[in-house]
Tab-separated table of C-alpha atoms in Angstrom:
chain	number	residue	atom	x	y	z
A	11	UNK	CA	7.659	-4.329	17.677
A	12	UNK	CA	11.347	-4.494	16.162
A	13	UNK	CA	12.960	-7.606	15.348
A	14	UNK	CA	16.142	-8.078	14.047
A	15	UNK	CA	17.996	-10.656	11.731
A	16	UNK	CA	21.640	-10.849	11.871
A	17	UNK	CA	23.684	-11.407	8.536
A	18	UNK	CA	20.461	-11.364	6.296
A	19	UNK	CA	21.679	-7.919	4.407
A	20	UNK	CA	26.029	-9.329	5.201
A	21	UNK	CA	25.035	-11.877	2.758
A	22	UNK	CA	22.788	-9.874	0.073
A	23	UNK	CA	24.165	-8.901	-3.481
A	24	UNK	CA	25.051	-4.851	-3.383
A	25	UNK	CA	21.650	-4.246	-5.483
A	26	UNK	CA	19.316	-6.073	-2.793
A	27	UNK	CA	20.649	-4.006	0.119
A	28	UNK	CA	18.443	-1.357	-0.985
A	29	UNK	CA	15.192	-3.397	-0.921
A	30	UNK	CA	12.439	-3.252	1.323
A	31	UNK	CA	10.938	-6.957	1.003
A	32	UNK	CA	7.221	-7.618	2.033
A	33	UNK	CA	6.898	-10.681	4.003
A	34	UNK	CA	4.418	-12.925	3.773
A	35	UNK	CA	4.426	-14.684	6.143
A	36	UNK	CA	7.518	-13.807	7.808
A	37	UNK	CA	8.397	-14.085	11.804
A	38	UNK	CA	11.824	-13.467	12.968
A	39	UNK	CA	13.878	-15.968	11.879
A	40	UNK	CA	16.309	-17.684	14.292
A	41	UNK	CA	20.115	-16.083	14.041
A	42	UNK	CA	18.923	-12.684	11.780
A	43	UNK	CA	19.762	-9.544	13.313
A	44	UNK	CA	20.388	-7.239	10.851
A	45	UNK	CA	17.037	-6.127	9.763
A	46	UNK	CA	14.043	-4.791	11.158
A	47	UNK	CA	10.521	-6.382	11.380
A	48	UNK	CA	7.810	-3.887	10.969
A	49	UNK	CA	4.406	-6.256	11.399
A	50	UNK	CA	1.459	-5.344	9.476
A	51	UNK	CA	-1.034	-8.604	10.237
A	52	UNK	CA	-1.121	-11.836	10.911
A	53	UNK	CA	-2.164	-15.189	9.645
A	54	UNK	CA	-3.998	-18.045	11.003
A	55	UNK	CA	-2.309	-22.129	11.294
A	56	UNK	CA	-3.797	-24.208	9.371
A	57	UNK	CA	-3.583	-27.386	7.573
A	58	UNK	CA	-3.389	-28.431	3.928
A	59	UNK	CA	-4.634	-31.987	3.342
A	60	UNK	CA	-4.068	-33.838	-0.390
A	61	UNK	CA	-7.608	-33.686	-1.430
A	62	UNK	CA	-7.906	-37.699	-1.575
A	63	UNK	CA	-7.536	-37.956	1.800
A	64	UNK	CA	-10.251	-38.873	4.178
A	65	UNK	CA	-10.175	-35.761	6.003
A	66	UNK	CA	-10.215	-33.444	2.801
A	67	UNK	CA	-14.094	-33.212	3.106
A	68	UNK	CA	-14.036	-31.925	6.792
A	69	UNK	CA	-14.789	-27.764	7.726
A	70	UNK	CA	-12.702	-27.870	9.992
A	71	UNK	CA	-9.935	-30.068	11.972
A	72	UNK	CA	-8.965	-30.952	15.913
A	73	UNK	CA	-6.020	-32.263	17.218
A	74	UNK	CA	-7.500	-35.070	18.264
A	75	UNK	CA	-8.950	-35.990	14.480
A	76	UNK	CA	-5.151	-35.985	13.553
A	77	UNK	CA	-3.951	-39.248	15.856
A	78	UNK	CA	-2.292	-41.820	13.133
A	79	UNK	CA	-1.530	-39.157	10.859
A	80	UNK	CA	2.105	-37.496	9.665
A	81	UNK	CA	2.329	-33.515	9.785
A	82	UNK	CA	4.894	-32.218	7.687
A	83	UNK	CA	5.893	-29.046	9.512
A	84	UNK	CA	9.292	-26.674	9.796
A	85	UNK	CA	11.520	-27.914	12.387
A	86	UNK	CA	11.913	-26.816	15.504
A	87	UNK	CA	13.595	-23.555	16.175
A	88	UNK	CA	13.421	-21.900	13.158
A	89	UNK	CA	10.284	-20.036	13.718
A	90	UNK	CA	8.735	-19.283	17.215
A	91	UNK	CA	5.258	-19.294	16.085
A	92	UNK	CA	5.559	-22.570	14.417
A	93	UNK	CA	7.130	-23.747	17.761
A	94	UNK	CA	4.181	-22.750	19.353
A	95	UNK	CA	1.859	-24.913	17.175
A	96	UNK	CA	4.440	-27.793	17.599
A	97	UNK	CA	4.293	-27.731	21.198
A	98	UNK	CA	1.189	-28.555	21.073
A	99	UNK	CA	1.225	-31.170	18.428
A	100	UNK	CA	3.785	-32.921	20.558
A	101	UNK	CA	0.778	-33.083	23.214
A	102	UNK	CA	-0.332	-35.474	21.063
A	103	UNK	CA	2.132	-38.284	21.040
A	104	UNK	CA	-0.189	-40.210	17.939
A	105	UNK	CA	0.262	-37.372	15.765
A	106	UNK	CA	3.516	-38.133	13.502
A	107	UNK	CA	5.662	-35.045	13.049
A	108	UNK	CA	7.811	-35.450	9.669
A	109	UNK	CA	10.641	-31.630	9.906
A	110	UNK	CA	10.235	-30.414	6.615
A	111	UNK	CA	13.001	-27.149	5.077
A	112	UNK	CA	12.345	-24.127	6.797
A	113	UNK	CA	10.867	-22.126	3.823
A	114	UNK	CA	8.304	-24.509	1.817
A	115	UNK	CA	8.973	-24.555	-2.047
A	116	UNK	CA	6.533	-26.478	-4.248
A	117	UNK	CA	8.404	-29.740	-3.475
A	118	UNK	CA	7.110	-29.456	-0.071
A	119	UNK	CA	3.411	-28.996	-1.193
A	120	UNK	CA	4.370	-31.855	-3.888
A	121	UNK	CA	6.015	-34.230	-1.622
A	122	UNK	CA	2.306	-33.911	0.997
A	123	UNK	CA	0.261	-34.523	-1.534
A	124	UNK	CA	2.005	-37.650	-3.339
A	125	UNK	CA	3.201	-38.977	0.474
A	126	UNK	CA	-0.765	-38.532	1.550
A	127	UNK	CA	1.022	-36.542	4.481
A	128	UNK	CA	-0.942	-33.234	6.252
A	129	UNK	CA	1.372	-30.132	5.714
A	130	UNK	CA	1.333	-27.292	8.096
A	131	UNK	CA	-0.206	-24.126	6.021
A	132	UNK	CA	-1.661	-20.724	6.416
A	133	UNK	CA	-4.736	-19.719	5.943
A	134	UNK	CA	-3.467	-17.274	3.206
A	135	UNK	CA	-2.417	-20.761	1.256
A	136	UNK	CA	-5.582	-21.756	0.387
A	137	UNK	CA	-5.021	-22.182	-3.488
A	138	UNK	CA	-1.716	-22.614	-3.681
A	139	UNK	CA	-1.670	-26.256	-4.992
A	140	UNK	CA	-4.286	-27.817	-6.408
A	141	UNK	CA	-4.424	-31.047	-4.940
A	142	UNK	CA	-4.485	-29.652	-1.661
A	143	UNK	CA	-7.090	-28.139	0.566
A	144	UNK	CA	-6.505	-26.007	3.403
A	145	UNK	CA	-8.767	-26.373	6.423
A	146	UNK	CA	-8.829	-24.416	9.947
A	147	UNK	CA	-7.772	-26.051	12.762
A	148	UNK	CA	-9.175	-25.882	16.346
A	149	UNK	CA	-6.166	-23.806	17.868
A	150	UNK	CA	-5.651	-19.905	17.630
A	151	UNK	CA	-2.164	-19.941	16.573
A	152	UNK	CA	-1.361	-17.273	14.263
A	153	UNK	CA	2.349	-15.893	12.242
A	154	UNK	CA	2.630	-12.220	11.985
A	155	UNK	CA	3.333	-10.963	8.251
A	156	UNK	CA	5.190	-7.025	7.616
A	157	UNK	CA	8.135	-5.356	6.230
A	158	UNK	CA	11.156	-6.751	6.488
A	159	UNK	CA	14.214	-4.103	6.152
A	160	UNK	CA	17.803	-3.025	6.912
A	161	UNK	CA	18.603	-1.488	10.211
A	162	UNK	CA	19.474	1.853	8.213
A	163	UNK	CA	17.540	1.953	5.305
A	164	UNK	CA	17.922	4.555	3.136
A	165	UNK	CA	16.092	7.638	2.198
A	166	UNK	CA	13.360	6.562	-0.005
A	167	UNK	CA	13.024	2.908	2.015
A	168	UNK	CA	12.813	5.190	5.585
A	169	UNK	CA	9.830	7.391	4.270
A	170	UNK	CA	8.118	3.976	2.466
A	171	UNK	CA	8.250	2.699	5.963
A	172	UNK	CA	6.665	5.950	8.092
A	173	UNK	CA	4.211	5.573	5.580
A	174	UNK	CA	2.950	2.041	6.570
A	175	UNK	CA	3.297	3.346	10.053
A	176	UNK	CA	1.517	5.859	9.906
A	177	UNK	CA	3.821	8.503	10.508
A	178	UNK	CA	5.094	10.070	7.246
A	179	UNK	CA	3.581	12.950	5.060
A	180	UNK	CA	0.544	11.894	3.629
């Protein structure tokens, strides 16, 4: 799989056009076309409740457990696995869908847990704020994490990346 993001590396300082970055998560992200997306996993949709809330005691979740409640989630079109999992949110008119920025900082996590809102996670998210617990959901929606880097990466970048593939020198 290649994917490419246009302008990522146009509008990078002269030192970070050498980088190889490790996504995590990362999916192509809408207008980039200047790098290349080497995937190396993927991880599963979930949702991060604050832990006061009624549903922070659950195993899991279903759609259908979520009707009267607000999901904070990225908004539409800036990443097609997310869209995916909002499609099908939207299938369920009395779930409340609140856009949030398209890369989460901690006032995203912050804002969920002091609003009593669910947030849209990842199962690799689990502890990443403390008032917050991260349960599995009912779907099989998943983000792909990998590499992300330029189109022609350099030397040392080129052979980092036929090593992940599994075609360099050992």
């Amino acid at each position: 799989m290649r994917t490419t993001t246009r302008g990522f590396w146009e509008r990078s300082a002269p030192w970070e056009r050498n980088l190889t970055s490790l996504s995590v998560p990362a999916t192509p992200v809408s207008g980039w076309t200047a790098a290349i997306f080497l995937p190396l996993g993927e991880y599963r949709h979930c949702i991060a409740v604050p832990r006061g809330h009624p549903l922070a005691g659950r195993k899991g979740l279903t759609l259908a457990e979520l009707h009267g409640e607000t999901l904070m989630m990225v908004k539409q079109g800036d990443s097609p696995s997310v869209d995916r999992v909002r499609a099908a949110v939207e299938a369920h008119p009395q779930i409340h869908i609140e856009d949030t920025p398209q890369f989460y900082d901690m006032e995203v996590f912050n804002r969920s847990v002091q609003t009593g809102h669910l947030l849209m996670s990842l199962d690799c998210w689990t502890e990443v704020h403390p008032s917050l617990v991260t349960l599995p959901v009912d779907w099989n929606f998943t983000i792909p994490y990998g590499l992300l880097y330029q189109l022609r990466p350099g030397a040392d970048v080129a052979r980092f990346v036929a090593l992940v593939r599994g075609d360099g020198p050992a």
